[in-house]
Coordinates of C-alpha atoms in Angstrom, one line a residue:
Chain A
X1 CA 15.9 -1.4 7.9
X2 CA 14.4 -1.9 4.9
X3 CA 15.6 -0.5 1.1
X4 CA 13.4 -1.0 -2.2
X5 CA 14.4 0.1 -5.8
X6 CA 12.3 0.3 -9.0
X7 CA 12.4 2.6 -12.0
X8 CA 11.3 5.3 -12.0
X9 CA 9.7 5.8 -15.1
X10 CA 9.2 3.2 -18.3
X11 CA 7.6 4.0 -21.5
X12 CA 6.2 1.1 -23.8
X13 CA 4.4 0.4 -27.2
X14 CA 0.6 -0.8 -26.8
X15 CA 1.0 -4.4 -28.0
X16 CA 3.9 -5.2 -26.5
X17 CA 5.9 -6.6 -23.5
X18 CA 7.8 -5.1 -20.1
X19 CA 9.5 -6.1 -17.7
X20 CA 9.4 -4.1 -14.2
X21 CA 12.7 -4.5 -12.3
X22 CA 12.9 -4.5 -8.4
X23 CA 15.6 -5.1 -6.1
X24 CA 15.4 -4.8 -2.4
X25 CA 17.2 -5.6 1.0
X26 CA 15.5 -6.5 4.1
X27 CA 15.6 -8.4 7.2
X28 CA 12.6 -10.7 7.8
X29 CA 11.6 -11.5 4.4
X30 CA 7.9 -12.9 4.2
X31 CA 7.1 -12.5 0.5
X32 CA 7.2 -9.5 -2.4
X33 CA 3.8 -8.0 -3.5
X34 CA 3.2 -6.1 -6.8
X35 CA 0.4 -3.6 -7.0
X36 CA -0.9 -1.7 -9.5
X37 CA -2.2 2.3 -8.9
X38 CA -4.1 4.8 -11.2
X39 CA -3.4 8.2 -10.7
X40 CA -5.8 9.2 -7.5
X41 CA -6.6 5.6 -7.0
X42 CA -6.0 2.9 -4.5
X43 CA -3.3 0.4 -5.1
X44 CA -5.0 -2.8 -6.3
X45 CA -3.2 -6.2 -5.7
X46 CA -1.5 -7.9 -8.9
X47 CA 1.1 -10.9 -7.6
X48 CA 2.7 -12.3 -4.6
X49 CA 6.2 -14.4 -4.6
X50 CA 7.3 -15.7 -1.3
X51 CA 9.1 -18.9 -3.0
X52 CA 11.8 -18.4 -5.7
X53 CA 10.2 -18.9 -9.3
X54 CA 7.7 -17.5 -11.7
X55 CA 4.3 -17.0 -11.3
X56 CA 1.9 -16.5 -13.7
X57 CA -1.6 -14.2 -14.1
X58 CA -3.2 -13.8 -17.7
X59 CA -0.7 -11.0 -18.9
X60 CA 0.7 -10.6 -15.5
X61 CA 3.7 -12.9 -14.5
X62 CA 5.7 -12.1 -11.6
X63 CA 9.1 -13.4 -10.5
X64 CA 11.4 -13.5 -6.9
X65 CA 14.8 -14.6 -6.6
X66 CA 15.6 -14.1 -2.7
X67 CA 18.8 -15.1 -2.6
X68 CA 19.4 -12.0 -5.4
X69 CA 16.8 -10.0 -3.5
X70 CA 15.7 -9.7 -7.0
X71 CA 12.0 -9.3 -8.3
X72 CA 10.7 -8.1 -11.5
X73 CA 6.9 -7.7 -12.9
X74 CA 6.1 -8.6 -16.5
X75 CA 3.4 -7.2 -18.3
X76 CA 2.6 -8.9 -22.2
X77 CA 0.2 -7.6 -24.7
X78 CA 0.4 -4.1 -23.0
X79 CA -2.5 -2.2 -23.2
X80 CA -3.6 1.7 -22.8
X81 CA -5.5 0.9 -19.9
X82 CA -1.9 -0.6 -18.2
X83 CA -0.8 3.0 -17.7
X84 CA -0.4 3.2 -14.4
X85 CA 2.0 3.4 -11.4
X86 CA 3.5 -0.8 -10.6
X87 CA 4.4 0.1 -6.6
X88 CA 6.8 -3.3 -5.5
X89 CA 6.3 -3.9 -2.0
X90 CA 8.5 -6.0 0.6
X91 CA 6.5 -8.1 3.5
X92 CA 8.0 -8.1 6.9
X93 CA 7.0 -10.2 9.5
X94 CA 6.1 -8.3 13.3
X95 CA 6.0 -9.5 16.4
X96 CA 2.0 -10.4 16.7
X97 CA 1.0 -11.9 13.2
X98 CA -0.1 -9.8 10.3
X99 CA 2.9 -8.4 8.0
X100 CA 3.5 -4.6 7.2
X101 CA 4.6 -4.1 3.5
X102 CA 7.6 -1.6 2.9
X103 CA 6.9 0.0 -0.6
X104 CA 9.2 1.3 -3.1
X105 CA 8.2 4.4 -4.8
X106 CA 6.7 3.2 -7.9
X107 CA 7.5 2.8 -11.4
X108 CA 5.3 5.1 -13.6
X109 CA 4.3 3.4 -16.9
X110 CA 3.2 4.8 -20.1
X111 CA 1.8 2.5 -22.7
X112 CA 1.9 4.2 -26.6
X113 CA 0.6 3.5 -29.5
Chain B
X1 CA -18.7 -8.8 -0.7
X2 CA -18.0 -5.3 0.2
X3 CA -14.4 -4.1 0.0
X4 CA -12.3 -2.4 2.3
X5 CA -14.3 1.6 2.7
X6 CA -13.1 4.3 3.9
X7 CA -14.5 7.8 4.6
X8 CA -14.9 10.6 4.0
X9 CA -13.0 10.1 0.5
X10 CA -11.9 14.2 0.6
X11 CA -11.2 16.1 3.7
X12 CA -10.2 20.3 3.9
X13 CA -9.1 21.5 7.2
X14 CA -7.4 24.7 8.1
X15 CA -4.1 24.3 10.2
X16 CA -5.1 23.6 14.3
X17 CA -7.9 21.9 13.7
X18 CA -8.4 17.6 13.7
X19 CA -8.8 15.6 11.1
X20 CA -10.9 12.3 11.7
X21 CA -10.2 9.0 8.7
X22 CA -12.4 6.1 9.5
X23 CA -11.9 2.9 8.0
X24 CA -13.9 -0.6 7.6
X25 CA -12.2 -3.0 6.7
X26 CA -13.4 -6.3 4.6
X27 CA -15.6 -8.4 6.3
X28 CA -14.1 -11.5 7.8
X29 CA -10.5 -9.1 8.3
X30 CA -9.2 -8.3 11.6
X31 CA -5.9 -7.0 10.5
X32 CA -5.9 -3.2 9.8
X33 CA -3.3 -1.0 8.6
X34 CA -3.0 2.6 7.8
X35 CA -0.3 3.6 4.8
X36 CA 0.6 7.6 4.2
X37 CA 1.5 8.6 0.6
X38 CA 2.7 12.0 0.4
X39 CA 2.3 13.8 -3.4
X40 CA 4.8 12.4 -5.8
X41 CA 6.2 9.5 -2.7
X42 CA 5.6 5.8 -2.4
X43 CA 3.4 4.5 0.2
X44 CA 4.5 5.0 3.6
X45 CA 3.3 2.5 6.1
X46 CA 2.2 4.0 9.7
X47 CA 0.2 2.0 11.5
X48 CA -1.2 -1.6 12.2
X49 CA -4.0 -2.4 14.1
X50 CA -6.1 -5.4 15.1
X51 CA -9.5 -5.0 17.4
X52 CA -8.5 -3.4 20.3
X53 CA -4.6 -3.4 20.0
X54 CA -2.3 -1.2 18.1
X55 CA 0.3 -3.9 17.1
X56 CA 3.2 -1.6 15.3
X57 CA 3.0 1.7 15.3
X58 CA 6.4 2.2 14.4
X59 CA 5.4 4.3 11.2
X60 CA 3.6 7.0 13.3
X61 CA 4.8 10.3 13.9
X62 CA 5.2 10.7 17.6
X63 CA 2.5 13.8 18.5
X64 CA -0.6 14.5 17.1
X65 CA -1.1 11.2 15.0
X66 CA -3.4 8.1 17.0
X67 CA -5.1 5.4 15.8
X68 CA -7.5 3.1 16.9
X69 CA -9.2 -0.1 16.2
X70 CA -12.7 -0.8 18.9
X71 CA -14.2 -3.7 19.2
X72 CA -17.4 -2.1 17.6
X73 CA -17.0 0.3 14.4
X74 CA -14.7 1.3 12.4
X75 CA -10.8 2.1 12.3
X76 CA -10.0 5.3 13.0
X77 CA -6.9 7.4 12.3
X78 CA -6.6 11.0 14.5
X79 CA -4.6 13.8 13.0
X80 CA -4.6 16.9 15.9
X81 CA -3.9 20.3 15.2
X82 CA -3.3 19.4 11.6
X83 CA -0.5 21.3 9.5
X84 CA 0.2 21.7 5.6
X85 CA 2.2 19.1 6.0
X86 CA -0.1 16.9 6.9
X87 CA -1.6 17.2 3.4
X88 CA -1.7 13.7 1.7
X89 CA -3.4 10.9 0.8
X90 CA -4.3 8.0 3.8
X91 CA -5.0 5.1 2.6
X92 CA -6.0 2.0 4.6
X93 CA -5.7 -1.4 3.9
X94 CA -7.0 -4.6 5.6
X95 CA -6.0 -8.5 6.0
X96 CA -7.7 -11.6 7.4
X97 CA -6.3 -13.2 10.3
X98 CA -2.7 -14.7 9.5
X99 CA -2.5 -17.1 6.9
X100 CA -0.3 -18.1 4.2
X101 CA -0.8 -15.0 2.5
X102 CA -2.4 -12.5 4.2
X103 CA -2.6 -10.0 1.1
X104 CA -3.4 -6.8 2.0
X105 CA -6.5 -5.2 0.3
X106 CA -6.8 -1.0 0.1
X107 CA -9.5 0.8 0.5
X108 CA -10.1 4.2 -1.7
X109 CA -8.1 6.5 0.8
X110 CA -9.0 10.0 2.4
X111 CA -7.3 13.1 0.9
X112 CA -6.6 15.3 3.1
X113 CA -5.9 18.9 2.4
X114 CA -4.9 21.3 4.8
X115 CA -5.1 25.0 4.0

């Protein structure tokens, strides 16, 4: 089976920077997804780590440790707009190609002023 | 380039009867798979489909759900004889044939409500 952790709820100051913790355990590892999902939206694709390291997006960086089963999501120069719920989300390769994602519940983030 | 679409976007049924979720996905996918999140819950995968074959379904609940993915049209995802429970948000998402990354891309989702 498959177990994903994250916050449940973070609150930060427009301007700044945060850092979105997820761990996990799972067999069949094929790579770690971070989405990002307004309240009665669709969940809209942010990053994707399958090696070890850091990636970087504009203000979105996202980094994997496997042998940790560590990932967190970093967000600089936060803005009002980055409100949202960050859902981390565990690929799993099946029999057949194609890869379901395991989710964790979400971290809810609210930006300040 | 269209996205992934789904419709309708809002659904009411009363308990017994069937709901009906179709789904396109992005042109040039053949990977489909339908996710379940339930109010205040993460997203719960159910289903994953590619033309004509239902690849995993491990995710589906045993009676009333089906799914489907013809050769011609859309997705669709089957709820019979539909309960309050059944109340949530079906979202579906959609993949190109396996690659190296094979990022899944949502569509809006169908919200279901069942009275």
């Amino acid at each position: 089976g498959q177990n994903i952790d994250q916050p449940t709820e973070m609150t930060a100051t427009e301007g700044a920077i945060v850092q979105i913790n997820c761990t996990y355990q799972t067999s069949g590892f094929n790579g770690l997804f971070w989405y990002q999902q307004h309240a009665g939206e669709a969940p809209t694709f942010l990053s994707y780590n399958v090696l070890d390291g850091l990636e970087e997006k504009g203000r979105f960086s996202s980094f994997l440790s496997r042998s940790k089963g560590y990932s967190y999501l970093l967000l600089k120069e936060l803005q009002m707009k980055d409100s949202a719920s960050y859902l981390c989300a565990v690929r799993d390769r099946v029999t057949g190609g194609g890869n379901k994602l395991t989710f964790g519940t979400g971290t809810q983030l609210k930006v300040e002023l | 380039n269209a996205g992934v679409m789904q419709n309708p976007r809002h659904l009411v049924r009363r308990r017994g009867q069937e709901a009906r979720l179709r789904c396109s996905p992005m042109k040039g996918h053949s990977h489909v798979y339908w996710y379940r999140q339930l109010p205040e819950e993460g997203l719960k995968f159910m289903v994953y489909l590619q033309k004509e074959n239902i690849i995993d379904e491990s995710g589906m609940p045993k009676e009333r759900f089906s799914a489907e993915f013809p050769k011609e049209g859309p997705s669709i995802l089957r709820i019979q004889q539909v309960v309050r429970g059944d109340s949530a948000a079906y979202f579906c998402a959609s993949s190109p044939p396996s690659g190296a990354t094979d990022t899944q891309y949502f569509g809006p989702g169908t919200r279901l409500t069942v009275l």
